[in-house]
mmCIF file with all atom_site columns, C-alpha atoms in Angstrom:
data_model
loop_
_atom_site.group_PDB
_atom_site.id
_atom_site.type_symbol
_atom_site.label_atom_id
_atom_site.label_alt_id
_atom_site.label_comp_id
_atom_site.label_asym_id
_atom_site.label_entity_id
_atom_site.label_seq_id
_atom_site.pdbx_PDB_ins_code
_atom_site.Cartn_x
_atom_site.Cartn_y
_atom_site.Cartn_z
_atom_site.occupancy
_atom_site.B_iso_or_equiv
_atom_site.pdbx_formal_charge
_atom_site.auth_seq_id
_atom_site.auth_comp_id
_atom_site.auth_asym_id
_atom_site.auth_atom_id
_atom_site.pdbx_PDB_model_num
ATOM 1   C CA . TYR A 1 1   ? 11.916  47.473 34.917 1.00 0.00 ? 184 TYR A CA 1
ATOM 2   C CA . ASP A 1 2   ? 14.735  45.825 32.909 1.00 0.00 ? 185 ASP A CA 1
ATOM 3   C CA . VAL A 1 3   ? 12.404  45.059 29.988 1.00 0.00 ? 186 VAL A CA 1
ATOM 4   C CA . CYS A 1 4   ? 11.204  48.665 29.997 1.00 0.00 ? 187 CYS A CA 1
ATOM 5   C CA . GLN A 1 5   ? 14.771  50.019 29.989 1.00 0.00 ? 188 GLN A CA 1
ATOM 6   C CA . ASN A 1 6   ? 15.760  47.636 27.177 1.00 0.00 ? 189 ASN A CA 1
ATOM 7   C CA . LEU A 1 7   ? 12.785  48.780 25.089 1.00 0.00 ? 190 LEU A CA 1
ATOM 8   C CA . ILE A 1 8   ? 13.646  52.437 25.648 1.00 0.00 ? 191 ILE A CA 1
ATOM 9   C CA . ASP A 1 9   ? 17.244  51.759 24.610 1.00 0.00 ? 192 ASP A CA 1
ATOM 10  C CA . VAL A 1 10  ? 16.244  49.850 21.469 1.00 0.00 ? 193 VAL A CA 1
ATOM 11  C CA . ILE A 1 11  ? 13.623  52.367 20.361 1.00 0.00 ? 194 ILE A CA 1
ATOM 12  C CA . LYS A 1 12  ? 16.041  55.269 20.822 1.00 0.00 ? 195 LYS A CA 1
ATOM 13  C CA . ARG A 1 13  ? 18.708  53.395 18.835 1.00 0.00 ? 196 ARG A CA 1
ATOM 14  C CA . LEU A 1 14  ? 16.217  52.833 16.016 1.00 0.00 ? 197 LEU A CA 1
ATOM 15  C CA . SER A 1 15  ? 15.535  56.601 15.864 1.00 0.00 ? 198 SER A CA 1
ATOM 16  C CA . PRO A 1 16  ? 11.950  56.226 14.657 1.00 0.00 ? 199 PRO A CA 1
ATOM 17  C CA . TYR A 1 17  ? 10.269  59.038 12.768 1.00 0.00 ? 200 TYR A CA 1
ATOM 18  C CA . THR A 1 18  ? 7.115   59.515 10.727 1.00 0.00 ? 201 THR A CA 1
ATOM 19  C CA . ASN A 1 19  ? 7.912   59.603 6.997  1.00 0.00 ? 202 ASN A CA 1
ATOM 20  C CA . ASP A 1 20  ? 6.142   61.679 4.319  1.00 0.00 ? 203 ASP A CA 1
ATOM 21  C CA . ALA A 1 21  ? 3.594   58.883 3.786  1.00 0.00 ? 204 ALA A CA 1
ATOM 22  C CA . GLY A 1 22  ? 2.640   59.076 7.490  1.00 0.00 ? 205 GLY A CA 1
ATOM 23  C CA . LYS A 1 23  ? 4.179   55.703 8.378  1.00 0.00 ? 206 LYS A CA 1
ATOM 24  C CA . PRO A 1 24  ? 6.896   54.885 10.909 1.00 0.00 ? 207 PRO A CA 1
ATOM 25  C CA . SER A 1 25  ? 10.433  54.738 9.488  1.00 0.00 ? 208 SER A CA 1
ATOM 26  C CA . PHE A 1 26  ? 13.815  54.311 11.128 1.00 0.00 ? 209 PHE A CA 1
ATOM 27  C CA . SER A 1 27  ? 17.041  56.247 10.683 1.00 0.00 ? 210 SER A CA 1
ATOM 28  C CA . GLY A 1 28  ? 19.007  54.113 13.168 1.00 0.00 ? 211 GLY A CA 1
ATOM 29  C CA . TRP A 1 29  ? 19.319  50.420 13.896 1.00 0.00 ? 212 TRP A CA 1
ATOM 30  C CA . SER A 1 30  ? 19.536  47.878 16.674 1.00 0.00 ? 213 SER A CA 1
ATOM 31  C CA . LYS A 1 31  ? 21.043  44.468 15.968 1.00 0.00 ? 214 LYS A CA 1
ATOM 32  C CA . MET A 1 32  ? 18.112  42.344 17.149 1.00 0.00 ? 215 MET A CA 1
ATOM 33  C CA . SER A 1 33  ? 15.382  44.632 15.812 1.00 0.00 ? 216 SER A CA 1
ATOM 34  C CA . GLN A 1 34  ? 13.719  43.627 12.584 1.00 0.00 ? 217 GLN A CA 1
ATOM 35  C CA . GLU A 1 35  ? 10.751  45.085 10.765 1.00 0.00 ? 218 GLU A CA 1
ATOM 36  C CA . VAL A 1 36  ? 7.946   42.547 10.480 1.00 0.00 ? 219 VAL A CA 1
ATOM 37  C CA . GLU A 1 37  ? 6.214   42.019 7.173  1.00 0.00 ? 220 GLU A CA 1
ATOM 38  C CA . GLY A 1 38  ? 3.622   39.419 6.303  1.00 0.00 ? 221 GLY A CA 1
ATOM 39  C CA . PHE A 1 39  ? 1.945   39.518 9.695  1.00 0.00 ? 222 PHE A CA 1
ATOM 40  C CA . SER A 1 40  ? -1.032  37.140 9.796  1.00 0.00 ? 223 SER A CA 1
ATOM 41  C CA . MET A 1 41  ? -3.667  37.349 12.529 1.00 0.00 ? 224 MET A CA 1
ATOM 42  C CA . ALA A 1 42  ? -5.146  33.896 13.166 1.00 0.00 ? 225 ALA A CA 1
ATOM 43  C CA . GLU A 1 43  ? -7.548  34.493 16.054 1.00 0.00 ? 226 GLU A CA 1
ATOM 44  C CA . VAL A 1 44  ? -8.625  37.221 18.459 1.00 0.00 ? 227 VAL A CA 1
ATOM 45  C CA . ARG A 1 45  ? -11.109 36.303 21.161 1.00 0.00 ? 228 ARG A CA 1
ATOM 46  C CA . PRO A 1 46  ? -13.328 38.976 22.734 1.00 0.00 ? 229 PRO A CA 1
ATOM 47  C CA . SER A 1 47  ? -12.353 40.439 26.096 1.00 0.00 ? 230 SER A CA 1
ATOM 48  C CA . ASN A 1 48  ? -13.503 38.781 29.258 1.00 0.00 ? 231 ASN A CA 1
ATOM 49  C CA . VAL A 1 49  ? -15.861 40.821 31.401 1.00 0.00 ? 232 VAL A CA 1
ATOM 50  C CA . GLY A 1 50  ? -13.943 43.727 32.976 1.00 0.00 ? 233 GLY A CA 1
ATOM 51  C CA . TRP A 1 51  ? -10.824 43.330 30.804 1.00 0.00 ? 234 TRP A CA 1
ATOM 52  C CA . ASP A 1 52  ? -9.487  46.010 28.451 1.00 0.00 ? 235 ASP A CA 1
ATOM 53  C CA . PHE A 1 53  ? -7.653  43.520 26.239 1.00 0.00 ? 236 PHE A CA 1
ATOM 54  C CA . PRO A 1 54  ? -8.568  40.400 24.232 1.00 0.00 ? 237 PRO A CA 1
ATOM 55  C CA . ALA A 1 55  ? -8.888  37.088 26.071 1.00 0.00 ? 238 ALA A CA 1
ATOM 56  C CA . LEU A 1 56  ? -6.633  35.385 23.492 1.00 0.00 ? 239 LEU A CA 1
ATOM 57  C CA . VAL A 1 57  ? -4.541  36.521 20.530 1.00 0.00 ? 240 VAL A CA 1
ATOM 58  C CA . ARG A 1 58  ? -2.934  34.170 17.980 1.00 0.00 ? 241 ARG A CA 1
ATOM 59  C CA . ALA A 1 59  ? -0.872  35.413 15.063 1.00 0.00 ? 242 ALA A CA 1
ATOM 60  C CA . GLU A 1 60  ? 2.133   34.390 12.979 1.00 0.00 ? 243 GLU A CA 1
ATOM 61  C CA . PHE A 1 61  ? 4.876   36.121 11.024 1.00 0.00 ? 244 PHE A CA 1
ATOM 62  C CA . SER A 1 62  ? 8.293   35.296 9.620  1.00 0.00 ? 245 SER A CA 1
ATOM 63  C CA . ILE A 1 63  ? 11.679  36.942 9.952  1.00 0.00 ? 246 ILE A CA 1
ATOM 64  C CA . THR A 1 64  ? 14.317  36.250 7.306  1.00 0.00 ? 247 THR A CA 1
ATOM 65  C CA . THR A 1 65  ? 18.007  36.591 8.124  1.00 0.00 ? 248 THR A CA 1
ATOM 66  C CA . ARG A 1 66  ? 19.357  35.990 4.590  1.00 0.00 ? 249 ARG A CA 1
ATOM 67  C CA . ALA A 1 67  ? 20.099  39.654 3.821  1.00 0.00 ? 250 ALA A CA 1
ATOM 68  C CA . MET A 1 68  ? 21.646  40.415 7.230  1.00 0.00 ? 251 MET A CA 1
ATOM 69  C CA . PRO A 1 69  ? 25.373  40.966 7.699  1.00 0.00 ? 252 PRO A CA 1
ATOM 70  C CA . GLU A 1 70  ? 27.130  37.778 8.839  1.00 0.00 ? 253 GLU A CA 1
ATOM 71  C CA . ARG A 1 71  ? 27.770  38.970 12.432 1.00 0.00 ? 254 ARG A CA 1
ATOM 72  C CA . LEU A 1 72  ? 24.062  39.732 12.965 1.00 0.00 ? 255 LEU A CA 1
ATOM 73  C CA . LYS A 1 73  ? 22.992  36.520 11.290 1.00 0.00 ? 256 LYS A CA 1
ATOM 74  C CA . ARG A 1 74  ? 25.131  34.549 13.788 1.00 0.00 ? 257 ARG A CA 1
ATOM 75  C CA . GLU A 1 75  ? 23.295  36.135 16.728 1.00 0.00 ? 258 GLU A CA 1
ATOM 76  C CA . TRP A 1 76  ? 19.892  35.420 15.187 1.00 0.00 ? 259 TRP A CA 1
ATOM 77  C CA . ASP A 1 77  ? 21.011  31.851 14.445 1.00 0.00 ? 260 ASP A CA 1
ATOM 78  C CA . GLN A 1 78  ? 21.624  31.322 18.183 1.00 0.00 ? 261 GLN A CA 1
ATOM 79  C CA . LEU A 1 79  ? 17.889  31.699 18.799 1.00 0.00 ? 262 LEU A CA 1
ATOM 80  C CA . LYS A 1 80  ? 16.002  28.439 19.021 1.00 0.00 ? 263 LYS A CA 1
ATOM 81  C CA . GLN A 1 81  ? 12.478  27.103 19.191 1.00 0.00 ? 264 GLN A CA 1
ATOM 82  C CA . HIS A 1 82  ? 10.483  28.377 22.198 1.00 0.00 ? 265 HIS A CA 1
ATOM 83  C CA . ASP A 1 83  ? 12.734  31.416 22.764 1.00 0.00 ? 266 ASP A CA 1
ATOM 84  C CA . ILE A 1 84  ? 10.749  34.533 23.604 1.00 0.00 ? 267 ILE A CA 1
ATOM 85  C CA . LEU A 1 85  ? 10.848  37.757 21.580 1.00 0.00 ? 268 LEU A CA 1
ATOM 86  C CA . PHE A 1 86  ? 9.034   41.063 21.949 1.00 0.00 ? 269 PHE A CA 1
ATOM 87  C CA . LEU A 1 87  ? 6.787   42.402 19.236 1.00 0.00 ? 270 LEU A CA 1
ATOM 88  C CA . VAL A 1 88  ? 6.522   46.188 19.488 1.00 0.00 ? 271 VAL A CA 1
ATOM 89  C CA . SER A 1 89  ? 3.987   48.205 17.501 1.00 0.00 ? 272 SER A CA 1
ATOM 90  C CA . LEU A 1 90  ? 4.839   51.885 17.134 1.00 0.00 ? 273 LEU A CA 1
ATOM 91  C CA . LYS A 1 91  ? 2.432   54.780 16.745 1.00 0.00 ? 274 LYS A CA 1
ATOM 92  C CA . HIS A 1 92  ? 2.179   56.652 13.443 1.00 0.00 ? 275 HIS A CA 1
ATOM 93  C CA . ASN A 1 93  ? 2.736   60.134 14.918 1.00 0.00 ? 276 ASN A CA 1
ATOM 94  C CA . LEU A 1 94  ? 6.177   59.562 16.394 1.00 0.00 ? 277 LEU A CA 1
ATOM 95  C CA . PRO A 1 95  ? 7.820   62.289 18.473 1.00 0.00 ? 278 PRO A CA 1
ATOM 96  C CA . SER A 1 96  ? 11.536  63.022 18.295 1.00 0.00 ? 279 SER A CA 1
ATOM 97  C CA . VAL A 1 97  ? 13.738  62.028 21.214 1.00 0.00 ? 280 VAL A CA 1
ATOM 98  C CA . GLU A 1 98  ? 14.215  65.709 22.077 1.00 0.00 ? 281 GLU A CA 1
ATOM 99  C CA . GLU A 1 99  ? 10.446  66.309 22.490 1.00 0.00 ? 282 GLU A CA 1
ATOM 100 C CA . SER A 1 100 ? 10.243  64.103 25.584 1.00 0.00 ? 283 SER A CA 1
ATOM 101 C CA . VAL A 1 101 ? 11.317  65.095 29.070 1.00 0.00 ? 284 VAL A CA 1
ATOM 102 C CA . ASP A 1 102 ? 12.126  61.580 30.288 1.00 0.00 ? 285 ASP A CA 1
ATOM 103 C CA . ASP A 1 103 ? 12.547  58.056 28.959 1.00 0.00 ? 286 ASP A CA 1
ATOM 104 C CA . MET A 1 104 ? 9.201   56.752 30.241 1.00 0.00 ? 287 MET A CA 1
ATOM 105 C CA . ARG A 1 105 ? 7.213   59.523 28.548 1.00 0.00 ? 288 ARG A CA 1
ATOM 106 C CA . TYR A 1 106 ? 9.151   58.926 25.337 1.00 0.00 ? 289 TYR A CA 1
ATOM 107 C CA . LEU A 1 107 ? 8.323   55.206 25.464 1.00 0.00 ? 290 LEU A CA 1
ATOM 108 C CA . GLN A 1 108 ? 4.634   55.935 26.125 1.00 0.00 ? 291 GLN A CA 1
ATOM 109 C CA . SER A 1 109 ? 4.500   58.413 23.254 1.00 0.00 ? 292 SER A CA 1
ATOM 110 C CA . CYS A 1 110 ? 6.088   55.958 20.763 1.00 0.00 ? 293 CYS A CA 1
ATOM 111 C CA . VAL A 1 111 ? 4.672   52.538 21.615 1.00 0.00 ? 294 VAL A CA 1
ATOM 112 C CA . ARG A 1 112 ? 1.154   51.522 20.672 1.00 0.00 ? 295 ARG A CA 1
ATOM 113 C CA . ALA A 1 113 ? 1.380   47.929 21.919 1.00 0.00 ? 296 ALA A CA 1
ATOM 114 C CA . ILE A 1 114 ? 3.893   45.355 23.179 1.00 0.00 ? 297 ILE A CA 1
ATOM 115 C CA . ARG A 1 115 ? 3.402   41.588 23.034 1.00 0.00 ? 298 ARG A CA 1
ATOM 116 C CA . GLY A 1 116 ? 5.604   38.711 23.967 1.00 0.00 ? 299 GLY A CA 1
ATOM 117 C CA . CYS A 1 117 ? 5.912   36.059 21.265 1.00 0.00 ? 300 CYS A CA 1
ATOM 118 C CA . GLU A 1 118 ? 7.517   32.657 20.947 1.00 0.00 ? 301 GLU A CA 1
ATOM 119 C CA . ILE A 1 119 ? 9.662   31.244 18.148 1.00 0.00 ? 302 ILE A CA 1
ATOM 120 C CA . HIS A 1 120 ? 7.562   28.411 16.801 1.00 0.00 ? 303 HIS A CA 1
ATOM 121 C CA . GLU A 1 121 ? 9.832   27.090 14.068 1.00 0.00 ? 304 GLU A CA 1
ATOM 122 C CA . VAL A 1 122 ? 13.404  27.690 12.903 1.00 0.00 ? 305 VAL A CA 1
ATOM 123 C CA . ARG A 1 123 ? 13.952  26.864 9.253  1.00 0.00 ? 306 ARG A CA 1
ATOM 124 C CA . ASP A 1 124 ? 17.301  26.021 7.670  1.00 0.00 ? 307 ASP A CA 1
ATOM 125 C CA . GLU A 1 125 ? 17.103  28.822 5.125  1.00 0.00 ? 308 GLU A CA 1
ATOM 126 C CA . GLY A 1 126 ? 17.717  31.528 7.721  1.00 0.00 ? 309 GLY A CA 1
ATOM 127 C CA . GLU A 1 127 ? 14.046  32.030 8.419  1.00 0.00 ? 310 GLU A CA 1
ATOM 128 C CA . PHE A 1 128 ? 12.158  32.046 11.706 1.00 0.00 ? 311 PHE A CA 1
ATOM 129 C CA . ARG A 1 129 ? 8.440   31.454 11.944 1.00 0.00 ? 312 ARG A CA 1
ATOM 130 C CA . VAL A 1 130 ? 7.151   33.225 15.033 1.00 0.00 ? 313 VAL A CA 1
ATOM 131 C CA . ARG A 1 131 ? 3.858   32.511 16.729 1.00 0.00 ? 314 ARG A CA 1
ATOM 132 C CA . ILE A 1 132 ? 2.172   34.888 19.106 1.00 0.00 ? 315 ILE A CA 1
ATOM 133 C CA . GLU A 1 133 ? -0.131  33.205 21.525 1.00 0.00 ? 316 GLU A CA 1
ATOM 134 C CA . HIS A 1 134 ? -1.085  35.417 24.397 1.00 0.00 ? 317 HIS A CA 1
ATOM 135 C CA . ASN A 1 135 ? -3.872  34.804 26.906 1.00 0.00 ? 318 ASN A CA 1
#
């Protein structure tokens, strides 16, 4: 329940919307939310019998803190190897906050997928290499 409430809070703070190109954009911000670029899928194993999701997913991406304001950079710098983050994939046809009756419906209408991920490596240059390994 706490994770769900935190996700609702963060997504509302980000104020996601669909831009003219049909892609998600953000008019707000949340201090620990960062857009992921350079996402690299390493392995996806087929579902086990009776499952609706892959048996194993491995992927990697990096987050750079160099361009962040100093106060945000300090919070990101407190993260260490093996800390857990959430990777949230949003849908392309995002509703406005006003279109939803309650928080849970808003979350369901915005989020395509959620995965937990682990910080694999922290580099000195203000860069985190994150590995997703979920089975």
